[in-house]
CSV table of C-alpha atoms and ligand atoms in Angstrom, one decimal:
chain,number,residue,atom,x,y,z
A,831,MET,CA,-0.2,0.1,0.1
A,832,ALA,CA,2.9,2.4,0.8
A,833,MET,CA,4.1,2.1,-2.8
A,834,HIS,CA,0.7,2.7,-4.4
A,835,PRO,CA,1.2,6.0,-6.5
A,836,GLY,CA,-2.4,6.8,-5.7
A,837,GLY,CA,-1.7,6.7,-1.9
A,838,PRO,CA,-3.1,3.9,0.4
A,839,SER,CA,-6.4,5.6,1.5
A,840,ILE,CA,-7.8,5.1,-2.0
A,841,ILE,CA,-7.1,1.3,-1.5
A,842,MET,CA,-9.0,1.4,1.8
A,843,LYS,CA,-11.8,3.2,0.5
A,844,TYR,CA,-12.7,0.7,-2.0
A,845,ALA,CA,-11.4,-2.4,-0.1
A,846,GLY,CA,-14.0,-5.2,0.0
A,847,LYS,CA,-16.2,-3.7,-3.0
A,848,ASP,CA,-16.2,-4.2,-6.5
A,849,ALA,CA,-14.2,-1.4,-7.8
A,850,SER,CA,-13.5,-3.0,-11.3
A,851,LYS,CA,-14.8,-0.2,-13.3
A,852,LEU,CA,-12.8,2.4,-11.4
A,853,PHE,CA,-9.7,0.2,-11.2
A,854,ASN,CA,-9.8,-0.6,-15.1
A,855,ARG,CA,-10.1,3.0,-16.0
A,856,LEU,CA,-6.8,3.6,-14.2
A,857,HIS,CA,-4.5,0.5,-14.8
A,858,PRO,CA,-3.7,-1.6,-17.7
A,859,SER,CA,-5.1,-5.0,-17.9
A,860,ASN,CA,-1.8,-6.9,-17.1
A,861,VAL,CA,-0.8,-4.6,-14.1
A,862,ILE,CA,-2.0,-7.2,-11.4
A,863,GLU,CA,-0.1,-10.1,-12.9
A,864,THR,CA,3.0,-7.8,-13.4
A,865,PHE,CA,3.0,-6.5,-9.7
A,866,LEU,CA,1.2,-9.1,-7.5
A,867,ASP,CA,1.7,-12.8,-7.5
A,868,GLU,CA,-0.9,-15.5,-6.9
A,869,ALA,CA,-0.2,-15.5,-3.2
A,870,HIS,CA,-1.9,-12.3,-3.1
A,871,VAL,CA,-5.2,-13.6,-4.1
A,872,VAL,CA,-7.2,-13.9,-0.9
A,873,GLY,CA,-10.6,-14.7,-2.3
A,874,GLU,CA,-13.6,-13.7,-4.2
A,875,ILE,CA,-15.5,-10.7,-3.1
A,876,ASP,CA,-19.3,-11.2,-2.5
A,877,MET,CA,-20.6,-7.7,-3.4
A,878,PRO,CA,-22.8,-6.3,-6.1
A,879,PRO,CA,-21.1,-5.2,-9.4
A,880,ASP,CA,-19.8,-1.6,-9.0
A,881,SER,CA,-20.7,-1.4,-5.2
A,882,ALA,CA,-17.7,0.9,-5.0
A,883,ILE,CA,-19.2,3.6,-7.1
A,884,SER,CA,-20.8,6.3,-4.9
A,885,GLU,CA,-24.3,8.1,-5.6
A,886,GLU,CA,-22.4,11.3,-6.5
A,887,GLU,CA,-20.1,9.6,-9.1
A,888,ILE,CA,-23.4,8.1,-10.6
A,889,ILE,CA,-24.8,11.7,-10.9
A,890,ALA,CA,-21.7,13.1,-12.0
A,891,GLU,CA,-21.5,10.4,-14.8
A,892,LYS,CA,-25.2,10.9,-15.9
A,893,LEU,CA,-24.4,14.6,-16.3
A,894,ARG,CA,-21.2,14.0,-18.3
A,895,ILE,CA,-23.2,11.6,-20.7
A,896,GLU,CA,-25.8,14.6,-21.2
A,897,ASN,CA,-23.0,16.9,-21.8
A,898,LEU,CA,-21.6,14.5,-24.5
A,899,LYS,CA,-24.6,14.7,-26.4
A,900,ARG,CA,-24.1,18.2,-27.0
A,901,LEU,CA,-20.4,17.9,-28.3
A,902,PRO,CA,-19.7,20.3,-31.1
A,903,LYS,CA,-18.9,18.5,-34.4
A,904,VAL,CA,-15.3,17.8,-34.7
A,905,ASN,CA,-15.4,20.1,-37.9
A,906,GLN,CA,-16.4,22.9,-35.5
A,907,ILE,CA,-13.0,22.6,-33.8
A,908,TYR,CA,-10.7,25.2,-35.1
A,909,ASN,CA,-7.6,25.1,-33.0
A,910,ILE,CA,-6.0,22.9,-30.0
A,911,ASN,CA,-7.3,25.1,-27.3
A,912,ASP,CA,-11.0,24.4,-28.8
A,913,PHE,CA,-10.3,20.9,-27.6
A,914,GLU,CA,-9.3,22.0,-24.1
A,915,ALA,CA,-12.6,24.0,-23.9
A,916,VAL,CA,-14.7,21.0,-25.0
A,917,ALA,CA,-12.9,18.7,-22.6
A,918,ARG,CA,-13.4,21.0,-19.7
A,919,ALA,CA,-17.2,20.6,-20.4
A,920,VAL,CA,-17.3,16.7,-21.0
A,921,LEU,CA,-14.5,15.3,-18.8
A,922,PRO,CA,-15.5,13.8,-15.5
A,923,PRO,CA,-14.1,16.1,-12.8
A,924,HIS,CA,-11.5,14.0,-11.6
A,925,ALA,CA,-10.0,13.4,-15.1
A,926,TRP,CA,-10.2,17.1,-15.8
A,927,ALA,CA,-8.3,17.8,-12.5
A,928,TYR,CA,-5.7,15.2,-13.3
A,929,TYR,CA,-5.2,16.2,-17.0
A,930,ASN,CA,-5.2,20.1,-16.7
A,931,GLY,CA,-3.4,20.5,-13.3
A,932,GLY,CA,0.2,21.5,-12.8
A,933,SER,CA,2.3,21.7,-9.6
A,934,ASP,CA,2.2,24.2,-6.8
A,935,ASP,CA,1.0,27.5,-8.2
A,936,GLU,CA,1.1,26.3,-11.8
A,937,VAL,CA,3.3,29.2,-12.7
A,938,THR,CA,5.6,27.1,-14.9
A,939,MET,CA,2.5,25.5,-16.4
A,940,ARG,CA,1.2,28.8,-17.9
A,941,GLU,CA,4.8,30.0,-18.5
A,942,ASN,CA,5.4,27.2,-20.9
A,943,HIS,CA,2.8,28.6,-23.1
A,944,TYR,CA,3.1,32.3,-22.6
A,945,ALA,CA,7.1,32.1,-23.1
A,946,PHE,CA,6.2,31.4,-26.9
A,947,HIS,CA,4.9,35.0,-27.0
A,948,LYS,CA,8.4,36.3,-26.4
A,949,PHE,CA,9.3,35.1,-30.0
A,950,PHE,CA,8.5,36.9,-33.1
A,951,PHE,CA,9.4,36.1,-36.8
A,952,LEU,CA,11.4,37.6,-39.4
A,953,PRO,CA,9.7,36.0,-42.6
A,954,LYS,CA,11.3,36.0,-46.2
A,955,ILE,CA,9.4,37.4,-49.1
A,956,LEU,CA,9.1,36.5,-52.8
A,957,VAL,CA,10.0,32.8,-52.4
A,958,ASP,CA,7.9,30.5,-54.3
A,959,VAL,CA,5.9,28.7,-51.7
A,960,ARG,CA,3.4,26.6,-53.6
A,961,ASN,CA,4.8,23.3,-52.2
A,962,VAL,CA,5.7,23.0,-48.7
A,963,ASP,CA,6.9,19.8,-47.3
A,964,ILE,CA,6.6,19.6,-43.5
A,965,SER,CA,7.7,15.9,-43.2
A,966,THR,CA,11.0,15.3,-41.3
A,967,THR,CA,13.1,12.6,-39.6
A,968,MET,CA,13.1,12.2,-35.7
A,969,LEU,CA,15.7,9.8,-34.2
A,970,GLY,CA,16.2,8.3,-37.7
A,971,THR,CA,12.5,7.6,-38.3
A,972,LYS,CA,10.8,9.1,-41.1
A,973,THR,CA,7.7,10.9,-40.0
A,974,SER,CA,5.0,13.1,-41.8
A,975,ALA,CA,5.2,16.4,-39.4
A,976,PRO,CA,7.8,17.9,-36.8
A,977,PHE,CA,5.8,17.0,-33.9
A,978,TYR,CA,4.9,13.9,-31.7
A,979,CYS,CA,2.2,12.8,-29.3
A,980,SER,CA,4.1,12.9,-26.1
A,981,ALA,CA,3.6,10.3,-23.2
A,982,ALA,CA,0.8,10.7,-21.0
A,983,ALA,CA,-0.6,8.5,-18.4
A,984,LEU,CA,-4.2,7.2,-17.9
A,985,ALA,CA,-5.6,8.1,-21.4
A,986,GLN,CA,-8.7,6.1,-20.3
A,987,LEU,CA,-9.8,8.6,-17.8
A,988,GLY,CA,-10.9,10.6,-20.6
A,989,HIS,CA,-12.0,8.0,-23.2
A,990,PRO,CA,-12.8,4.3,-22.9
A,991,ASP,CA,-10.3,3.6,-25.8
A,992,GLY,CA,-7.7,5.5,-24.1
A,993,GLU,CA,-4.3,5.1,-25.8
A,994,LEU,CA,-5.8,2.8,-28.3
A,995,SER,CA,-7.5,5.4,-30.1
A,996,ILE,CA,-4.5,7.8,-29.9
A,997,SER,CA,-2.6,5.1,-31.5
A,998,ARG,CA,-5.1,4.7,-34.2
A,999,GLY,CA,-5.4,8.4,-34.9
A,1000,CYS,CA,-1.4,9.0,-34.9
A,1001,GLY,CA,-1.2,5.8,-37.1
A,1002,THR,CA,-3.5,7.3,-39.7
A,1003,GLU,CA,-1.7,10.4,-39.7
A,1004,ASP,CA,1.6,9.1,-39.6
A,1005,VAL,CA,2.8,10.9,-36.3
A,1006,ILE,CA,4.8,9.3,-33.7
A,1007,GLN,CA,3.2,8.4,-30.5
A,1008,MET,CA,5.4,8.0,-27.3
A,1009,ILE,CA,3.7,5.3,-25.1
A,1010,SER,CA,3.8,6.2,-21.5
A,1011,SER,CA,5.2,3.7,-18.8
A,1012,THR,CA,1.7,4.5,-17.0
A,1013,ALA,CA,-0.6,4.0,-19.9
A,1014,SER,CA,-4.0,2.8,-19.0
A,1015,TYR,CA,-3.8,-0.1,-21.7
A,1016,SER,CA,-0.7,-2.2,-21.5
A,1017,PHE,CA,2.3,-1.8,-23.9
A,1018,ASP,CA,1.3,-4.8,-26.1
A,1019,GLU,CA,-2.2,-3.8,-26.4
A,1020,ILE,CA,-1.2,-0.6,-27.7
A,1021,LEU,CA,1.5,-1.9,-30.0
A,1022,ASP,CA,-1.2,-4.3,-31.4
A,1023,GLU,CA,-2.8,-1.2,-32.9
A,1024,THR,CA,0.3,-0.3,-35.0
A,1025,LYS,CA,-0.6,0.4,-38.6
A,1026,PRO,CA,1.7,-0.7,-41.3
A,1027,GLY,CA,4.5,2.0,-41.4
A,1028,GLN,CA,3.4,3.4,-38.0
A,1029,SER,CA,6.2,4.4,-35.4
A,1030,HIS,CA,6.0,4.4,-31.6
A,1031,TRP,CA,8.5,5.4,-29.1
A,1032,PHE,CA,8.4,4.3,-25.4
A,1033,GLN,CA,8.7,6.4,-22.4
A,1034,LEU,CA,10.4,4.8,-19.4
A,1035,TYR,CA,9.8,5.3,-15.7
A,1036,VAL,CA,12.7,3.7,-13.8
A,1037,LYS,CA,11.6,1.6,-10.9
A,1038,PRO,CA,13.9,0.7,-8.0
A,1039,ASP,CA,14.2,-2.9,-9.5
A,1040,ARG,CA,15.9,-2.2,-12.6
A,1041,LYS,CA,15.4,-5.8,-13.8
A,1042,HIS,CA,11.9,-4.5,-14.8
A,1043,SER,CA,13.4,-1.5,-16.9
A,1044,ILE,CA,15.8,-3.9,-18.6
A,1045,GLU,CA,13.0,-6.3,-19.4
A,1046,MET,CA,10.9,-3.5,-20.9
A,1047,LEU,CA,13.9,-2.3,-23.0
A,1048,LYS,CA,14.2,-5.8,-24.4
A,1049,LYS,CA,10.6,-5.8,-25.2
A,1050,CYS,CA,10.7,-2.6,-27.0
A,1051,ALA,CA,13.6,-4.0,-29.2
A,1052,GLU,CA,11.3,-7.1,-29.9
A,1053,ARG,CA,8.4,-4.8,-30.8
A,1054,ASN,CA,10.2,-2.7,-33.0
A,1055,VAL,CA,9.8,0.6,-31.0
A,1056,LYS,CA,12.0,3.4,-32.5
A,1057,GLY,CA,13.1,5.4,-29.5
A,1058,ILE,CA,13.2,5.1,-25.7
A,1059,PHE,CA,12.7,8.2,-23.6
A,1060,VAL,CA,13.8,8.0,-20.2
A,1061,THR,CA,12.0,10.4,-17.9
A,1062,VAL,CA,14.2,11.9,-15.3
A,1063,ASP,CA,12.1,14.7,-13.9
A,1064,THR,CA,10.0,12.7,-11.6
A,1065,PRO,CA,12.0,11.2,-8.5
A,1066,MET,CA,8.8,12.2,-6.8
A,1067,LEU,CA,5.4,13.0,-8.2
A,1068,GLY,CA,4.7,16.9,-8.3
A,1069,LYS,CA,2.5,18.6,-5.7
A,1070,ARG,CA,-0.5,18.8,-7.9
A,1071,GLU,CA,-3.2,20.0,-5.6
A,1072,LYS,CA,-6.1,20.2,-8.1
A,1073,ASP,CA,-5.7,16.5,-8.4
A,1074,PHE,CA,-5.1,16.0,-4.6
A,1075,LYS,CA,-8.5,17.5,-4.0
A,1076,PHE,CA,-10.3,14.9,-5.9
A,1077,ARG,CA,-8.0,12.1,-4.8
A,1078,TYR,CA,-8.5,12.7,-1.2
A,1079,GLY,CA,-12.3,14.1,-1.2
A,1080,GLU,CA,-13.8,16.2,1.5
A,1081,ASP,CA,-11.9,14.9,4.4
A,1082,GLY,CA,-8.4,15.3,2.9
A,1083,PRO,CA,-5.7,12.6,3.1
A,1084,ASN,CA,-5.5,10.4,6.2
A,1085,ASP,CA,-2.3,10.6,8.4
A,1086,ASP,CA,-0.7,7.7,6.4
A,1087,ASP,CA,-1.4,9.1,3.1
A,1088,ASP,CA,1.7,10.9,1.8
A,1089,PRO,CA,0.4,13.0,-1.1
A,1090,ILE,CA,4.0,13.4,-2.4
A,1091,THR,CA,4.4,9.9,-3.5
A,1092,SER,CA,7.4,8.3,-5.0
A,1093,TYR,CA,7.4,7.7,-8.5
A,1094,ASP,CA,10.6,7.1,-10.6
A,1095,ASP,CA,13.4,5.8,-8.5
A,1096,PRO,CA,14.9,8.7,-6.8
A,1097,GLY,CA,18.3,6.9,-7.0
A,1098,LEU,CA,18.3,7.0,-11.0
A,1099,THR,CA,21.7,8.6,-12.1
A,1100,TRP,CA,23.8,8.7,-15.4
A,1101,ALA,CA,25.2,5.2,-14.7
A,1102,ASP,CA,21.6,3.8,-15.4
A,1103,ILE,CA,21.5,5.8,-18.7
A,1104,ASP,CA,25.0,4.2,-19.6
A,1105,ALA,CA,23.6,0.8,-18.6
A,1106,PHE,CA,20.2,1.3,-20.5
A,1107,LYS,CA,22.3,2.3,-23.7
A,1108,LYS,CA,24.0,-1.2,-23.7
A,1109,VAL,CA,20.6,-3.2,-23.6
A,1110,SER,CA,19.7,-2.6,-27.3
A,1111,ASP,CA,20.5,-0.4,-30.4
A,1112,ILE,CA,17.2,1.6,-30.1
A,1113,PRO,CA,18.1,5.3,-29.8
A,1114,ILE,CA,17.9,6.5,-26.0
A,1115,ALA,CA,16.7,10.1,-25.1
A,1116,ILE,CA,16.5,11.7,-21.8
A,1117,LYS,CA,13.2,13.5,-21.1
A,1118,GLY,CA,13.1,16.3,-18.6
A,1119,VAL,CA,16.2,18.1,-19.1
A,1120,GLN,CA,16.2,21.7,-18.0
A,1121,ARG,CA,19.8,23.2,-18.2
A,1122,SER,CA,22.7,23.6,-20.8
A,1123,GLU,CA,25.0,21.8,-18.6
A,1124,ASP,CA,23.0,18.5,-18.6
A,1125,VAL,CA,22.6,18.8,-22.2
A,1126,LEU,CA,26.4,18.7,-22.7
A,1127,LEU,CA,26.5,15.8,-20.1
A,1128,ALA,CA,24.0,14.1,-22.3
A,1129,VAL,CA,26.3,14.5,-25.3
A,1130,GLU,CA,29.3,13.1,-23.1
A,1131,HIS,CA,27.2,10.0,-22.3
A,1132,GLY,CA,26.4,9.4,-25.9
A,1133,VAL,CA,22.8,9.9,-25.4
A,1134,ASP,CA,20.9,10.4,-28.8
A,1135,ALA,CA,18.4,13.1,-27.9
A,1136,VAL,CA,17.1,15.2,-25.0
A,1137,VAL,CA,13.7,16.5,-24.4
A,1138,LEU,CA,13.8,19.9,-22.9
A,1139,SER,CA,10.9,19.6,-20.6
A,1140,ASN,CA,9.4,20.4,-17.2
A,1141,HIS,CA,6.6,17.6,-17.7
A,1142,GLY,CA,4.2,20.3,-18.8
A,1143,GLY,CA,4.5,22.1,-15.4
A,1144,ARG,CA,3.7,19.3,-13.4
A,1145,GLN,CA,6.9,18.8,-11.4
A,1146,LEU,CA,9.1,21.7,-10.4
A,1147,ASP,CA,7.2,25.0,-10.2
A,1148,PHE,CA,9.3,27.8,-11.4
A,1149,SER,CA,11.3,25.6,-14.0
A,1150,ARG,CA,12.0,27.7,-17.0
A,1151,ALA,CA,9.8,27.3,-20.2
A,1152,PRO,CA,11.4,24.8,-22.3
A,1153,VAL,CA,11.3,27.2,-25.3
A,1154,ASP,CA,13.6,29.5,-23.2
A,1155,VAL,CA,16.1,26.8,-22.3
A,1156,LEU,CA,16.2,25.9,-26.2
A,1157,ALA,CA,17.0,29.5,-27.0
A,1158,GLU,CA,19.9,29.2,-24.4
A,1159,VAL,CA,21.1,25.6,-25.3
A,1160,MET,CA,21.4,25.9,-29.1
A,1161,PRO,CA,24.0,28.5,-29.4
A,1162,ILE,CA,26.2,26.8,-26.7
A,1163,LEU,CA,26.0,23.6,-28.7
A,1164,ARG,CA,26.7,25.2,-31.8
A,1165,ALA,CA,29.6,27.2,-30.4
A,1166,LYS,CA,31.0,23.8,-29.3
A,1167,ASN,CA,30.3,22.1,-32.6
A,1168,LEU,CA,28.0,19.7,-30.9
A,1169,ASP,CA,24.7,20.6,-32.4
A,1170,LYS,CA,24.8,17.7,-34.8
A,1171,LYS,CA,25.7,15.2,-32.2
A,1172,ILE,CA,22.5,15.1,-30.3
A,1173,GLU,CA,18.8,15.8,-31.4
A,1174,ILE,CA,17.0,18.5,-29.2
A,1175,TYR,CA,13.2,18.2,-28.6
A,1176,ILE,CA,11.0,20.3,-26.4
A,1177,ASP,CA,7.6,20.0,-25.0
A,1178,GLY,CA,5.3,22.0,-22.9
A,1179,GLY,CA,2.7,24.5,-23.8
A,1180,ILE,CA,2.6,24.0,-27.6
A,1181,ARG,CA,-0.6,24.8,-28.9
A,1182,ARG,CA,-0.4,26.3,-32.2
A,1183,GLY,CA,1.6,25.7,-35.5
A,1184,THR,CA,3.6,29.0,-34.9
A,1185,ASP,CA,4.9,27.5,-31.5
A,1186,VAL,CA,6.1,24.4,-33.4
A,1187,ILE,CA,7.8,26.6,-36.1
A,1188,LYS,CA,9.3,28.8,-33.5
A,1189,ALA,CA,10.8,25.8,-31.8
A,1190,LEU,CA,12.3,24.6,-35.1
A,1191,CYS,CA,13.6,28.0,-35.8
A,1192,LEU,CA,15.5,27.9,-32.7
A,1193,GLY,CA,17.0,24.6,-33.4
A,1194,ALA,CA,14.7,21.7,-32.1
A,1195,LYS,CA,14.5,18.7,-34.3
A,1196,GLY,CA,10.5,18.3,-33.2
A,1197,VAL,CA,8.3,19.0,-30.4
A,1198,GLY,CA,5.9,16.9,-28.5
A,1199,LEU,CA,2.3,17.8,-27.1
A,1200,GLY,CA,0.9,16.1,-24.1
A,1201,ARG,CA,-2.4,17.7,-23.1
A,1202,ALA,CA,-3.5,18.5,-26.5
A,1203,PHE,CA,-3.9,14.8,-27.5
A,1204,LEU,CA,-5.5,13.9,-24.2
A,1205,TYR,CA,-8.1,16.3,-24.8
A,1206,ALA,CA,-8.9,15.6,-28.2
A,1207,ASN,CA,-8.8,11.8,-27.5
A,1208,SER,CA,-11.1,12.5,-24.5
A,1209,CYS,CA,-13.8,14.4,-26.6
A,1210,TYR,CA,-13.7,12.6,-29.9
A,1211,GLY,CA,-11.6,9.5,-29.6
A,1212,GLU,CA,-9.4,8.4,-32.8
A,1213,GLU,CA,-11.3,11.2,-34.9
A,1214,GLY,CA,-10.4,14.0,-32.4
A,1215,VAL,CA,-6.6,12.7,-32.6
A,1216,LYS,CA,-6.8,12.9,-36.3
A,1217,LYS,CA,-8.3,16.3,-36.2
A,1218,ALA,CA,-5.7,17.6,-33.6
A,1219,VAL,CA,-2.9,16.4,-36.0
A,1220,GLN,CA,-4.4,17.8,-39.1
A,1221,LEU,CA,-5.1,21.3,-37.4
A,1222,LEU,CA,-1.4,21.5,-36.4
A,1223,LYS,CA,-0.1,20.3,-39.8
A,1224,HIS,CA,-2.2,22.9,-41.6
A,1225,GLU,CA,-1.2,25.6,-39.3
A,1226,ILE,CA,2.5,24.7,-39.7
A,1227,ALA,CA,2.2,24.5,-43.5
A,1228,LEU,CA,0.2,27.7,-43.8
A,1229,ASN,CA,2.8,29.6,-41.6
A,1230,MET,CA,5.8,28.1,-43.5
A,1231,LYS,CA,4.3,29.7,-46.6
A,1232,PHE,CA,4.0,32.9,-44.7
A,1233,MET,CA,7.7,32.5,-43.7
A,1234,GLY,CA,9.0,32.1,-47.2
A,1235,VAL,CA,10.0,28.5,-46.4
A,1236,THR,CA,9.3,25.3,-48.1
A,1237,LYS,CA,11.2,22.7,-46.1
A,1238,ILE,CA,11.8,22.2,-42.3
A,1239,GLU,CA,15.6,22.4,-42.8
A,1240,ASP,CA,15.3,25.9,-44.0
A,1241,LEU,CA,13.8,27.2,-40.7
A,1242,ASN,CA,16.8,28.7,-38.8
A,1243,SER,CA,17.7,31.2,-36.0
A,1244,SER,CA,17.9,34.2,-38.5
A,1245,MET,CA,14.0,33.9,-38.9
A,1246,ILE,CA,13.2,34.6,-35.2
A,1247,GLU,CA,14.1,37.3,-32.6
A,1248,LYS,CA,13.4,37.2,-28.8
A,1249,ARG,CA,11.9,39.9,-27.0
A,1250,ASP,CA,12.9,40.8,-23.3
A,1251,SER,CA,9.4,41.8,-22.2
A,1252,TYR,CA,6.2,39.9,-23.1
A,1253,GLY,CA,2.7,39.3,-21.8
A,1254,PHE,CA,0.9,42.2,-23.4
A,1255,HIS,CA,-1.1,40.1,-25.4
A,1256,ARG,CA,-3.3,37.3,-23.7
A,1257,ASP,CA,-4.5,34.2,-25.4
A,1258,SER,CA,-8.3,34.7,-24.8
A,1259,ILE,CA,-9.1,31.1,-25.3
A,1260,TYR,CA,-6.2,29.7,-23.4
A,1261,ASP,CA,-7.1,32.1,-20.3
A,1262,ALA,CA,-10.7,31.1,-20.5
A,1263,ASN,CA,-9.8,27.4,-20.4
A,1264,TYR,CA,-7.4,27.8,-17.6
A,1265,GLU,CA,-9.1,26.4,-14.5
A,1266,THR,CA,-8.0,28.7,-11.6
A,1267,MET,CA,-6.9,27.4,-8.1
A,1268,ARG,CA,-9.2,28.4,-5.5
A,1269,PRO,CA,-8.6,28.9,-1.9
A,1270,ILE,CA,-10.1,26.6,0.6
A,1271,GLY,CA,-13.5,27.5,2.0
A,1272,LEU,CA,-15.3,26.8,5.3
A,1273,LYS,CA,-17.4,23.4,5.5
A,1274,ASP,CA,-21.1,23.6,5.0
A,1275,ILE,CA,-22.9,23.3,8.3
A,1276,PRO,CA,-25.3,20.1,8.0
A,1277,THR,CA,-29.0,21.2,8.0
A,1278,ASN,CA,-31.8,18.5,9.1
B,212,FMN,C1,-2.1,14.0,-17.7
B,212,FMN,C2,-0.6,14.1,-18.0
B,212,FMN,C3,-0.1,12.8,-17.8
B,212,FMN,C4,1.2,12.7,-18.4
B,212,FMN,N1,2.0,11.6,-18.1
B,212,FMN,C5,3.2,11.4,-18.4
B,212,FMN,C6,3.8,10.1,-18.3
B,212,FMN,O1,3.5,9.1,-18.1
B,212,FMN,N2,5.3,10.2,-18.7
B,212,FMN,C7,6.0,11.2,-18.9
B,212,FMN,O2,7.2,11.2,-19.0
B,212,FMN,N3,5.4,12.5,-19.0
B,212,FMN,C8,4.0,12.6,-18.8
B,212,FMN,N4,3.5,13.7,-18.9
B,212,FMN,C9,4.1,14.8,-19.4
B,212,FMN,C10,4.1,15.0,-21.1
B,212,FMN,O3,4.7,13.9,-21.6
B,212,FMN,C11,4.8,16.2,-21.6
B,212,FMN,O4,6.0,16.5,-21.1
B,212,FMN,C12,3.8,17.5,-21.3
B,212,FMN,O5,2.2,17.0,-21.2
B,212,FMN,C13,4.0,18.5,-22.1
B,212,FMN,O6,3.2,19.7,-21.8
B,212,FMN,P1,1.9,20.0,-22.6
B,212,FMN,O7,0.8,19.1,-21.9
B,212,FMN,O8,1.7,21.4,-22.2
B,212,FMN,O9,1.9,19.7,-24.0
B,212,FMN,C14,2.1,13.8,-18.7
B,212,FMN,C15,1.4,14.9,-18.8
B,212,FMN,C16,0.1,15.0,-18.6
B,212,FMN,C17,-0.7,16.4,-18.8
């Protein structure tokens, strides 16, 4: 119980009841066999089906089903922020809290997005832009666009098909999906969805027992995974208070609930990265790098790529926005002639084609999006994922024409400038979607 990422009280809350429905939304089908052996089976429960689901949960679910009938048509979605607005209306409240939340005061989460406002373009003119090609190569794999679907846990909280429909949508659109270590479907179930020519990456959370990680890496090689991304910014889970409020309910956590649960092994070091590199020939990337010195160390350790990322603002609040870190890192790599030795990716706050183009101008090989795909999938499943990809592709191609550029390789740092101050212009849809953090109120006095 002490190791359970959701805390012990949730286990006690549902113990002895049939919690299958709730459990299955949060865990892949093989989780029990993977982590518990047969000695842990103590017997059959004698309880009605779904007896763990409370009256309030049933009412909330009914309301959500009513709201789902009012979904706008997917063709009425014009940008990534629109998906977020719809997701906010139709997601179960605990799923919305888990997906949209960041850590502490969520300064970094918002900064990730708003930092893109510092960068402005210097487009070229009178270039023949009739044909624009936005395809590229990431970690040696050809792909139709310079972005990927980043690892995001628990996609089934938002949609019953979870990561499966994300995989289907990405497959149709030829976009790489990074499979999370904590996906709600199993690794094999997701890979079984692979379409011909489709590529997947795997995101690794490293547990204290390295045997499990090594086995996963071998499995990735067997299943033709094209990249391993070791997440390094989660020695513990961030303090995500919106999520805690749902997780612990009205009474707050019990004394034995530590909301700051351990996650990755806090003992993870560079030596582990060296060891993982030896397991297979699959390119290895580190996800969650936040300073130039660590990018240089990654080069020294022969890592193939890094993702400049702060986990979408869910870990260390007041981490810098990845786009700012990118603008710092690339000139240092270029000065040391190391920029061709490692691929640099960023994720966090990307919502527009222009955000993607800005990152590419600054020197990123590609960018990842987390919440955007969760929201699109939660609202519309596979159709939503395809639409999200199409919207981004369209925005990238259109804005490349405005930039006077026809190929990804032609975007460069001469086409972008950074302003010192920003924040004059607000994104109204982004701000409207932002769920503000509310101070605690007094308890209602029961009336009878
Ligand atoms: C709900 C949610 C779950 C996530 N789960 C994982 C995960 O399992 N592994 C991981 O490395 N990153 C995870 N991330 C971080 C994303 O991969 C990515 O770094 C981040 O979402 C990028 O920011 P964006 O959501 O603004 O695009 C998660 C992010 C969110 C929002």
